[in-house]
Amino acid sequence: MTTELFYLTLTSLLLASLWVPYIIGVNMNATQETADFTQPPDKSGLPKWVRRADRAHINLVEQYAPYAVLIVLLHIQGVSNSWTVGVAMAFFYLRVAHAIGMITAVARFPARPIIFTGAWLCIVVLGWQLIANG
């Protein structure tokens, strides 16, 4: 497994697990309407950390698709170099920092947008590497 695919795997596991804090928070604050699954919970009534957990998950979903597609295309094309390895790693660690910072509210403005933009730049660099070397 290449380093890029390893970090894609870790990012996939992160994405597959980010629903857990939200669901824990929803169940800790369940009302009758949410407890019997008759309707989705009203997020406005949930604690802020629970709403941030939901947003952290959605936010990674937004960036995951282009990251994953580019990593797979780079692998198919046989492109692996210090740039692709570095930004694949950086993307994962930036997304971990973003999730932790979002859920705990430690990463506020401007830290959170900077982290998001850093992850976006990783995607741009991966695309650039694919176009330049593919």
PDB file of N, CA, C and O in Angstrom, residues 22-91:
ATOM      1  N   TYR A  22     -21.774  12.948  17.346  1.00  0.00           N
ATOM      2  CA  TYR A  22     -23.097  13.536  17.128  1.00  0.00           C
ATOM      3  C   TYR A  22     -24.195  12.634  17.673  1.00  0.00           C
ATOM      4  O   TYR A  22     -25.087  13.090  18.398  1.00  0.00           O
ATOM      5  N   ILE A  23     -24.138  11.350  17.365  1.00  0.00           N
ATOM      6  CA  ILE A  23     -25.166  10.421  17.821  1.00  0.00           C
ATOM      7  C   ILE A  23     -25.155  10.288  19.335  1.00  0.00           C
ATOM      8  O   ILE A  23     -26.212  10.211  19.980  1.00  0.00           O
ATOM      9  N   ILE A  24     -23.985  10.281  19.922  1.00  0.00           N
ATOM     10  CA  ILE A  24     -23.896  10.245  21.389  1.00  0.00           C
ATOM     11  C   ILE A  24     -24.587  11.479  21.962  1.00  0.00           C
ATOM     12  O   ILE A  24     -25.392  11.384  22.885  1.00  0.00           O
ATOM     13  N   GLY A  25     -24.284  12.643  21.403  1.00  0.00           N
ATOM     14  CA  GLY A  25     -24.904  13.877  21.881  1.00  0.00           C
ATOM     15  C   GLY A  25     -26.402  13.896  21.694  1.00  0.00           C
ATOM     16  O   GLY A  25     -27.144  14.339  22.577  1.00  0.00           O
ATOM     17  N   VAL A  26     -26.876  13.409  20.563  1.00  0.00           N
ATOM     18  CA  VAL A  26     -28.322  13.356  20.315  1.00  0.00           C
ATOM     19  C   VAL A  26     -28.986  12.439  21.329  1.00  0.00           C
ATOM     20  O   VAL A  26     -30.028  12.775  21.907  1.00  0.00           O
ATOM     21  N   ASN A  27     -28.386  11.293  21.584  1.00  0.00           N
ATOM     22  CA  ASN A  27     -28.988  10.340  22.524  1.00  0.00           C
ATOM     23  C   ASN A  27     -28.905  10.806  23.971  1.00  0.00           C
ATOM     24  O   ASN A  27     -29.765  10.466  24.777  1.00  0.00           O
ATOM     25  N   MET A  28     -27.905  11.597  24.300  1.00  0.00           N
ATOM     26  CA  MET A  28     -27.818  12.155  25.650  1.00  0.00           C
ATOM     27  C   MET A  28     -28.890  13.219  25.878  1.00  0.00           C
ATOM     28  O   MET A  28     -29.235  13.525  27.017  1.00  0.00           O
ATOM     29  N   ASN A  29     -29.392  13.783  24.778  1.00  0.00           N
ATOM     30  CA  ASN A  29     -30.363  14.870  24.859  1.00  0.00           C
ATOM     31  C   ASN A  29     -31.655  14.510  24.137  1.00  0.00           C
ATOM     32  O   ASN A  29     -32.341  15.376  23.603  1.00  0.00           O
ATOM     33  N   ALA A  30     -31.981  13.230  24.108  1.00  0.00           N
ATOM     34  CA  ALA A  30     -33.134  12.760  23.346  1.00  0.00           C
ATOM     35  C   ALA A  30     -34.445  13.222  23.971  1.00  0.00           C
ATOM     36  O   ALA A  30     -34.612  13.230  25.186  1.00  0.00           O
ATOM     37  N   THR A  31     -35.354  13.596  23.108  1.00  0.00           N
ATOM     38  CA  THR A  31     -36.733  13.858  23.503  1.00  0.00           C
ATOM     39  C   THR A  31     -37.565  12.674  23.004  1.00  0.00           C
ATOM     40  O   THR A  31     -37.059  11.810  22.285  1.00  0.00           O
ATOM     41  N   GLN A  32     -38.822  12.642  23.334  1.00  0.00           N
ATOM     42  CA  GLN A  32     -39.671  11.542  22.877  1.00  0.00           C
ATOM     43  C   GLN A  32     -39.689  11.466  21.354  1.00  0.00           C
ATOM     44  O   GLN A  32     -39.660  10.402  20.785  1.00  0.00           O
ATOM     45  N   GLU A  33     -39.696  12.635  20.704  1.00  0.00           N
ATOM     46  CA  GLU A  33     -39.753  12.658  19.246  1.00  0.00           C
ATOM     47  C   GLU A  33     -38.516  12.043  18.614  1.00  0.00           C
ATOM     48  O   GLU A  33     -38.586  11.400  17.580  1.00  0.00           O
ATOM     49  N   THR A  34     -37.352  12.275  19.218  1.00  0.00           N
ATOM     50  CA  THR A  34     -36.130  11.703  18.653  1.00  0.00           C
ATOM     51  C   THR A  34     -35.875  10.306  19.175  1.00  0.00           C
ATOM     52  O   THR A  34     -35.265   9.494  18.498  1.00  0.00           O
ATOM     53  N   ALA A  35     -36.343   9.988  20.366  1.00  0.00           N
ATOM     54  CA  ALA A  35     -36.070   8.675  20.959  1.00  0.00           C
ATOM     55  C   ALA A  35     -36.736   7.544  20.179  1.00  0.00           C
ATOM     56  O   ALA A  35     -36.206   6.442  20.108  1.00  0.00           O
ATOM     57  N   ASP A  36     -37.903   7.811  19.593  1.00  0.00           N
ATOM     58  CA  ASP A  36     -38.576   6.742  18.850  1.00  0.00           C
ATOM     59  C   ASP A  36     -38.374   6.870  17.336  1.00  0.00           C
ATOM     60  O   ASP A  36     -39.034   6.184  16.565  1.00  0.00           O
ATOM     61  N   PHE A  37     -37.487   7.733  16.926  1.00  0.00           N
ATOM     62  CA  PHE A  37     -37.106   7.895  15.521  1.00  0.00           C
ATOM     63  C   PHE A  37     -38.268   8.261  14.609  1.00  0.00           C
ATOM     64  O   PHE A  37     -38.283   7.904  13.439  1.00  0.00           O
ATOM     65  N   THR A  38     -39.258   8.975  15.136  1.00  0.00           N
ATOM     66  CA  THR A  38     -40.361   9.399  14.283  1.00  0.00           C
ATOM     67  C   THR A  38     -39.979  10.597  13.415  1.00  0.00           C
ATOM     68  O   THR A  38     -40.602  10.836  12.400  1.00  0.00           O
ATOM     69  N   GLN A  39     -38.971  11.317  13.834  1.00  0.00           N
ATOM     70  CA  GLN A  39     -38.485  12.438  13.029  1.00  0.00           C
ATOM     71  C   GLN A  39     -37.048  12.745  13.429  1.00  0.00           C
ATOM     72  O   GLN A  39     -36.622  12.403  14.518  1.00  0.00           O
ATOM     73  N   PRO A  40     -36.309  13.403  12.544  1.00  0.00           N
ATOM     74  CA  PRO A  40     -34.939  13.791  12.896  1.00  0.00           C
ATOM     75  C   PRO A  40     -34.960  14.795  14.045  1.00  0.00           C
ATOM     76  O   PRO A  40     -35.931  15.538  14.220  1.00  0.00           O
ATOM     77  N   PRO A  41     -33.901  14.842  14.837  1.00  0.00           N
ATOM     78  CA  PRO A  41     -33.887  15.780  15.955  1.00  0.00           C
ATOM     79  C   PRO A  41     -33.837  17.227  15.480  1.00  0.00           C
ATOM     80  O   PRO A  41     -33.280  17.531  14.434  1.00  0.00           O
ATOM     81  N   ASP A  42     -34.460  18.097  16.253  1.00  0.00           N
ATOM     82  CA  ASP A  42     -34.367  19.531  16.010  1.00  0.00           C
ATOM     83  C   ASP A  42     -33.005  19.967  16.547  1.00  0.00           C
ATOM     84  O   ASP A  42     -32.789  19.985  17.753  1.00  0.00           O
ATOM     85  N   LYS A  43     -32.101  20.291  15.668  1.00  0.00           N
ATOM     86  CA  LYS A  43     -30.735  20.600  16.078  1.00  0.00           C
ATOM     87  C   LYS A  43     -30.652  21.857  16.933  1.00  0.00           C
ATOM     88  O   LYS A  43     -29.724  22.001  17.720  1.00  0.00           O
ATOM     89  N   SER A  44     -31.621  22.752  16.798  1.00  0.00           N
ATOM     90  CA  SER A  44     -31.555  23.997  17.577  1.00  0.00           C
ATOM     91  C   SER A  44     -31.690  23.735  19.073  1.00  0.00           C
ATOM     92  O   SER A  44     -31.231  24.532  19.880  1.00  0.00           O
ATOM     93  N   GLY A  45     -32.290  22.631  19.444  1.00  0.00           N
ATOM     94  CA  GLY A  45     -32.451  22.306  20.856  1.00  0.00           C
ATOM     95  C   GLY A  45     -31.293  21.511  21.436  1.00  0.00           C
ATOM     96  O   GLY A  45     -31.278  21.212  22.626  1.00  0.00           O
ATOM     97  N   LEU A  46     -30.337  21.161  20.606  1.00  0.00           N
ATOM     98  CA  LEU A  46     -29.203  20.371  21.068  1.00  0.00           C
ATOM     99  C   LEU A  46     -28.094  21.274  21.590  1.00  0.00           C
ATOM    100  O   LEU A  46     -27.973  22.426  21.166  1.00  0.00           O
ATOM    101  N   PRO A  47     -27.250  20.761  22.470  1.00  0.00           N
ATOM    102  CA  PRO A  47     -26.100  21.546  22.932  1.00  0.00           C
ATOM    103  C   PRO A  47     -25.197  21.927  21.751  1.00  0.00           C
ATOM    104  O   PRO A  47     -25.151  21.225  20.735  1.00  0.00           O
ATOM    105  N   LYS A  48     -24.477  23.007  21.929  1.00  0.00           N
ATOM    106  CA  LYS A  48     -23.637  23.512  20.840  1.00  0.00           C
ATOM    107  C   LYS A  48     -22.606  22.492  20.372  1.00  0.00           C
ATOM    108  O   LYS A  48     -22.341  22.374  19.184  1.00  0.00           O
ATOM    109  N   TRP A  49     -22.021  21.743  21.304  1.00  0.00           N
ATOM    110  CA  TRP A  49     -20.998  20.785  20.893  1.00  0.00           C
ATOM    111  C   TRP A  49     -21.585  19.698  19.994  1.00  0.00           C
ATOM    112  O   TRP A  49     -20.913  19.209  19.086  1.00  0.00           O
ATOM    113  N   VAL A  50     -22.837  19.340  20.200  1.00  0.00           N
ATOM    114  CA  VAL A  50     -23.478  18.319  19.381  1.00  0.00           C
ATOM    115  C   VAL A  50     -23.707  18.866  17.965  1.00  0.00           C
ATOM    116  O   VAL A  50     -23.448  18.179  16.969  1.00  0.00           O
ATOM    117  N   ARG A  51     -24.150  20.099  17.878  1.00  0.00           N
ATOM    118  CA  ARG A  51     -24.340  20.717  16.554  1.00  0.00           C
ATOM    119  C   ARG A  51     -23.006  20.879  15.833  1.00  0.00           C
ATOM    120  O   ARG A  51     -22.916  20.679  14.621  1.00  0.00           O
ATOM    121  N   ARG A  52     -21.944  21.203  16.597  1.00  0.00           N
ATOM    122  CA  ARG A  52     -20.614  21.311  15.984  1.00  0.00           C
ATOM    123  C   ARG A  52     -20.120  19.948  15.518  1.00  0.00           C
ATOM    124  O   ARG A  52     -19.468  19.838  14.480  1.00  0.00           O
ATOM    125  N   ALA A  53     -20.427  18.891  16.265  1.00  0.00           N
ATOM    126  CA  ALA A  53     -20.031  17.538  15.857  1.00  0.00           C
ATOM    127  C   ALA A  53     -20.690  17.164  14.532  1.00  0.00           C
ATOM    128  O   ALA A  53     -20.050  16.586  13.647  1.00  0.00           O
ATOM    129  N   ASP A  54     -21.964  17.500  14.390  1.00  0.00           N
ATOM    130  CA  ASP A  54     -22.668  17.254  13.138  1.00  0.00           C
ATOM    131  C   ASP A  54     -22.005  18.013  11.998  1.00  0.00           C
ATOM    132  O   ASP A  54     -21.763  17.479  10.920  1.00  0.00           O
ATOM    133  N   ARG A  55     -21.693  19.260  12.244  1.00  0.00           N
ATOM    134  CA  ARG A  55     -21.069  20.090  11.207  1.00  0.00           C
ATOM    135  C   ARG A  55     -19.665  19.597  10.859  1.00  0.00           C
ATOM    136  O   ARG A  55     -19.257  19.644   9.701  1.00  0.00           O
ATOM    137  N   ALA A  56     -18.923  19.096  11.841  1.00  0.00           N
ATOM    138  CA  ALA A  56     -17.579  18.570  11.570  1.00  0.00           C
ATOM    139  C   ALA A  56     -17.669  17.378  10.611  1.00  0.00           C
ATOM    140  O   ALA A  56     -16.855  17.246   9.690  1.00  0.00           O
ATOM    141  N   HIS A  57     -18.670  16.534  10.828  1.00  0.00           N
ATOM    142  CA  HIS A  57     -18.864  15.384   9.948  1.00  0.00           C
ATOM    143  C   HIS A  57     -19.231  15.837   8.541  1.00  0.00           C
ATOM    144  O   HIS A  57     -18.630  15.404   7.555  1.00  0.00           O
ATOM    145  N   ILE A  58     -20.206  16.716   8.443  1.00  0.00           N
ATOM    146  CA  ILE A  58     -20.638  17.221   7.130  1.00  0.00           C
ATOM    147  C   ILE A  58     -19.487  17.919   6.417  1.00  0.00           C
ATOM    148  O   ILE A  58     -19.299  17.772   5.209  1.00  0.00           O
ATOM    149  N   ASN A  59     -18.689  18.657   7.169  1.00  0.00           N
ATOM    150  CA  ASN A  59     -17.583  19.396   6.582  1.00  0.00           C
ATOM    151  C   ASN A  59     -16.553  18.457   5.958  1.00  0.00           C
ATOM    152  O   ASN A  59     -16.031  18.734   4.880  1.00  0.00           O
ATOM    153  N   LEU A  60     -16.268  17.337   6.621  1.00  0.00           N
ATOM    154  CA  LEU A  60     -15.331  16.380   6.031  1.00  0.00           C
ATOM    155  C   LEU A  60     -15.945  15.715   4.801  1.00  0.00           C
ATOM    156  O   LEU A  60     -15.243  15.468   3.820  1.00  0.00           O
ATOM    157  N   VAL A  61     -17.237  15.453   4.831  1.00  0.00           N
ATOM    158  CA  VAL A  61     -17.904  14.887   3.659  1.00  0.00           C
ATOM    159  C   VAL A  61     -17.679  15.800   2.445  1.00  0.00           C
ATOM    160  O   VAL A  61     -17.433  15.328   1.334  1.00  0.00           O
ATOM    161  N   GLU A  62     -17.735  17.094   2.659  1.00  0.00           N
ATOM    162  CA  GLU A  62     -17.568  18.063   1.572  1.00  0.00           C
ATOM    163  C   GLU A  62     -16.199  17.958   0.911  1.00  0.00           C
ATOM    164  O   GLU A  62     -16.076  18.151  -0.295  1.00  0.00           O
ATOM    165  N   GLN A  63     -15.158  17.683   1.692  1.00  0.00           N
ATOM    166  CA  GLN A  63     -13.815  17.630   1.119  1.00  0.00           C
ATOM    167  C   GLN A  63     -13.354  16.216   0.786  1.00  0.00           C
ATOM    168  O   GLN A  63     -12.393  16.040   0.046  1.00  0.00           O
ATOM    169  N   TYR A  64     -14.020  15.229   1.315  1.00  0.00           N
ATOM    170  CA  TYR A  64     -13.556  13.854   1.142  1.00  0.00           C
ATOM    171  C   TYR A  64     -13.601  13.400  -0.311  1.00  0.00           C
ATOM    172  O   TYR A  64     -12.644  12.781  -0.803  1.00  0.00           O
ATOM    173  N   ALA A  65     -14.683  13.661  -1.012  1.00  0.00           N
ATOM    174  CA  ALA A  65     -14.836  13.147  -2.377  1.00  0.00           C
ATOM    175  C   ALA A  65     -13.701  13.581  -3.302  1.00  0.00           C
ATOM    176  O   ALA A  65     -13.071  12.720  -3.935  1.00  0.00           O
ATOM    177  N   PRO A  66     -13.398  14.869  -3.403  1.00  0.00           N
ATOM    178  CA  PRO A  66     -12.305  15.233  -4.317  1.00  0.00           C
ATOM    179  C   PRO A  66     -10.950  14.677  -3.860  1.00  0.00           C
ATOM    180  O   PRO A  66     -10.136  14.251  -4.681  1.00  0.00           O
ATOM    181  N   TYR A  67     -10.727  14.646  -2.543  1.00  0.00           N
ATOM    182  CA  TYR A  67      -9.478  14.086  -2.015  1.00  0.00           C
ATOM    183  C   TYR A  67      -9.373  12.607  -2.399  1.00  0.00           C
ATOM    184  O   TYR A  67      -8.341  12.168  -2.931  1.00  0.00           O
ATOM    185  N   ALA A  68     -10.414  11.838  -2.149  1.00  0.00           N
ATOM    186  CA  ALA A  68     -10.381  10.405  -2.421  1.00  0.00           C
ATOM    187  C   ALA A  68     -10.216  10.119  -3.906  1.00  0.00           C
ATOM    188  O   ALA A  68      -9.409   9.261  -4.300  1.00  0.00           O
ATOM    189  N   VAL A  69     -10.963  10.831  -4.738  1.00  0.00           N
ATOM    190  CA  VAL A  69     -10.872  10.611  -6.183  1.00  0.00           C
ATOM    191  C   VAL A  69      -9.460  10.901  -6.672  1.00  0.00           C
ATOM    192  O   VAL A  69      -8.887  10.119  -7.452  1.00  0.00           O
ATOM    193  N   LEU A  70      -8.880  11.994  -6.211  1.00  0.00           N
ATOM    194  CA  LEU A  70      -7.531  12.340  -6.670  1.00  0.00           C
ATOM    195  C   LEU A  70      -6.492  11.328  -6.185  1.00  0.00           C
ATOM    196  O   LEU A  70      -5.594  10.949  -6.951  1.00  0.00           O
ATOM    197  N   ILE A  71      -6.603  10.864  -4.952  1.00  0.00           N
ATOM    198  CA  ILE A  71      -5.667   9.853  -4.455  1.00  0.00           C
ATOM    199  C   ILE A  71      -5.767   8.581  -5.308  1.00  0.00           C
ATOM    200  O   ILE A  71      -4.749   7.993  -5.700  1.00  0.00           O
ATOM    201  N   VAL A  72      -6.979   8.145  -5.602  1.00  0.00           N
ATOM    202  CA  VAL A  72      -7.167   6.931  -6.404  1.00  0.00           C
ATOM    203  C   VAL A  72      -6.639   7.147  -7.824  1.00  0.00           C
ATOM    204  O   VAL A  72      -5.952   6.272  -8.382  1.00  0.00           O
ATOM    205  N   LEU A  73      -6.925   8.297  -8.431  1.00  0.00           N
ATOM    206  CA  LEU A  73      -6.424   8.573  -9.777  1.00  0.00           C
ATOM    207  C   LEU A  73      -4.900   8.646  -9.806  1.00  0.00           C
ATOM    208  O   LEU A  73      -4.270   8.138 -10.745  1.00  0.00           O
ATOM    209  N   LEU A  74      -4.313   9.244  -8.797  1.00  0.00           N
ATOM    210  CA  LEU A  74      -2.845   9.273  -8.715  1.00  0.00           C
ATOM    211  C   LEU A  74      -2.288   7.854  -8.636  1.00  0.00           C
ATOM    212  O   LEU A  74      -1.291   7.530  -9.294  1.00  0.00           O
ATOM    213  N   HIS A  75      -2.938   7.013  -7.845  1.00  0.00           N
ATOM    214  CA  HIS A  75      -2.493   5.625  -7.720  1.00  0.00           C
ATOM    215  C   HIS A  75      -2.613   4.891  -9.059  1.00  0.00           C
ATOM    216  O   HIS A  75      -1.695   4.184  -9.473  1.00  0.00           O
ATOM    217  N   ILE A  76      -3.735   5.062  -9.728  1.00  0.00           N
ATOM    218  CA  ILE A  76      -3.940   4.415 -11.030  1.00  0.00           C
ATOM    219  C   ILE A  76      -2.886   4.863 -12.035  1.00  0.00           C
ATOM    220  O   ILE A  76      -2.368   4.068 -12.819  1.00  0.00           O
ATOM    221  N   GLN A  77      -2.555   6.162 -11.993  1.00  0.00           N
ATOM    222  CA  GLN A  77      -1.568   6.711 -12.927  1.00  0.00           C
ATOM    223  C   GLN A  77      -0.128   6.420 -12.497  1.00  0.00           C
ATOM    224  O   GLN A  77       0.808   6.730 -13.224  1.00  0.00           O
ATOM    225  N   GLY A  78       0.045   5.876 -11.300  1.00  0.00           N
ATOM    226  CA  GLY A  78       1.398   5.574 -10.821  1.00  0.00           C
ATOM    227  C   GLY A  78       2.175   6.799 -10.389  1.00  0.00           C
ATOM    228  O   GLY A  78       3.409   6.795 -10.395  1.00  0.00           O
ATOM    229  N   VAL A  79       1.463   7.841 -10.001  1.00  0.00           N
ATOM    230  CA  VAL A  79       2.114   9.079  -9.568  1.00  0.00           C
ATOM    231  C   VAL A  79       2.221   9.067  -8.053  1.00  0.00           C
ATOM    232  O   VAL A  79       1.211   9.043  -7.341  1.00  0.00           O
ATOM    233  N   SER A  80       3.448   9.051  -7.568  1.00  0.00           N
ATOM    234  CA  SER A  80       3.720   9.132  -6.134  1.00  0.00           C
ATOM    235  C   SER A  80       5.067   9.810  -5.977  1.00  0.00           C
ATOM    236  O   SER A  80       6.080   9.336  -6.515  1.00  0.00           O
ATOM    237  N   ASN A  81       5.065  10.936  -5.296  1.00  0.00           N
ATOM    238  CA  ASN A  81       6.309  11.666  -5.077  1.00  0.00           C
ATOM    239  C   ASN A  81       6.231  12.378  -3.737  1.00  0.00           C
ATOM    240  O   ASN A  81       5.253  12.221  -3.001  1.00  0.00           O
ATOM    241  N   SER A  82       7.221  13.144  -3.416  1.00  0.00           N
ATOM    242  CA  SER A  82       7.242  13.812  -2.106  1.00  0.00           C
ATOM    243  C   SER A  82       6.066  14.765  -1.937  1.00  0.00           C
ATOM    244  O   SER A  82       5.554  14.931  -0.822  1.00  0.00           O
ATOM    245  N   TRP A  83       5.596  15.371  -3.013  1.00  0.00           N
ATOM    246  CA  TRP A  83       4.443  16.268  -2.934  1.00  0.00           C
ATOM    247  C   TRP A  83       3.176  15.488  -2.587  1.00  0.00           C
ATOM    248  O   TRP A  83       2.421  15.881  -1.701  1.00  0.00           O
ATOM    249  N   THR A  84       2.929  14.402  -3.319  1.00  0.00           N
ATOM    250  CA  THR A  84       1.692  13.654  -3.094  1.00  0.00           C
ATOM    251  C   THR A  84       1.680  13.002  -1.716  1.00  0.00           C
ATOM    252  O   THR A  84       0.652  12.980  -1.052  1.00  0.00           O
ATOM    253  N   VAL A  85       2.837  12.488  -1.285  1.00  0.00           N
ATOM    254  CA  VAL A  85       2.929  11.896   0.048  1.00  0.00           C
ATOM    255  C   VAL A  85       2.695  12.960   1.117  1.00  0.00           C
ATOM    256  O   VAL A  85       1.904  12.782   2.040  1.00  0.00           O
ATOM    257  N   GLY A  86       3.385  14.087   0.975  1.00  0.00           N
ATOM    258  CA  GLY A  86       3.279  15.156   1.976  1.00  0.00           C
ATOM    259  C   GLY A  86       1.883  15.717   2.117  1.00  0.00           C
ATOM    260  O   GLY A  86       1.385  15.894   3.233  1.00  0.00           O
ATOM    261  N   VAL A  87       1.221  15.982   0.995  1.00  0.00           N
ATOM    262  CA  VAL A  87      -0.108  16.581   1.101  1.00  0.00           C
ATOM    263  C   VAL A  87      -1.172  15.557   1.473  1.00  0.00           C
ATOM    264  O   VAL A  87      -2.160  15.913   2.114  1.00  0.00           O
ATOM    265  N   ALA A  88      -0.977  14.281   1.130  1.00  0.00           N
ATOM    266  CA  ALA A  88      -1.912  13.250   1.592  1.00  0.00           C
ATOM    267  C   ALA A  88      -1.862  13.154   3.114  1.00  0.00           C
ATOM    268  O   ALA A  88      -2.900  13.057   3.776  1.00  0.00           O
ATOM    269  N   MET A  89      -0.660  13.193   3.664  1.00  0.00           N
ATOM    270  CA  MET A  89      -0.495  13.174   5.120  1.00  0.00           C
ATOM    271  C   MET A  89      -1.069  14.444   5.739  1.00  0.00           C
ATOM    272  O   MET A  89      -1.801  14.390   6.727  1.00  0.00           O
ATOM    273  N   ALA A  90      -0.709  15.584   5.160  1.00  0.00           N
ATOM    274  CA  ALA A  90      -1.163  16.872   5.701  1.00  0.00           C
ATOM    275  C   ALA A  90      -2.685  16.951   5.706  1.00  0.00           C
ATOM    276  O   ALA A  90      -3.280  17.440   6.679  1.00  0.00           O
ATOM    277  N   PHE A  91      -3.326  16.480   4.635  1.00  0.00           N
ATOM    278  CA  PHE A  91      -4.789  16.516   4.572  1.00  0.00           C
ATOM    279  C   PHE A  91      -5.389  15.778   5.755  1.00  0.00           C
ATOM    280  O   PHE A  91      -6.285  16.295   6.436  1.00  0.00           O
TER     281      PHE A  91
END
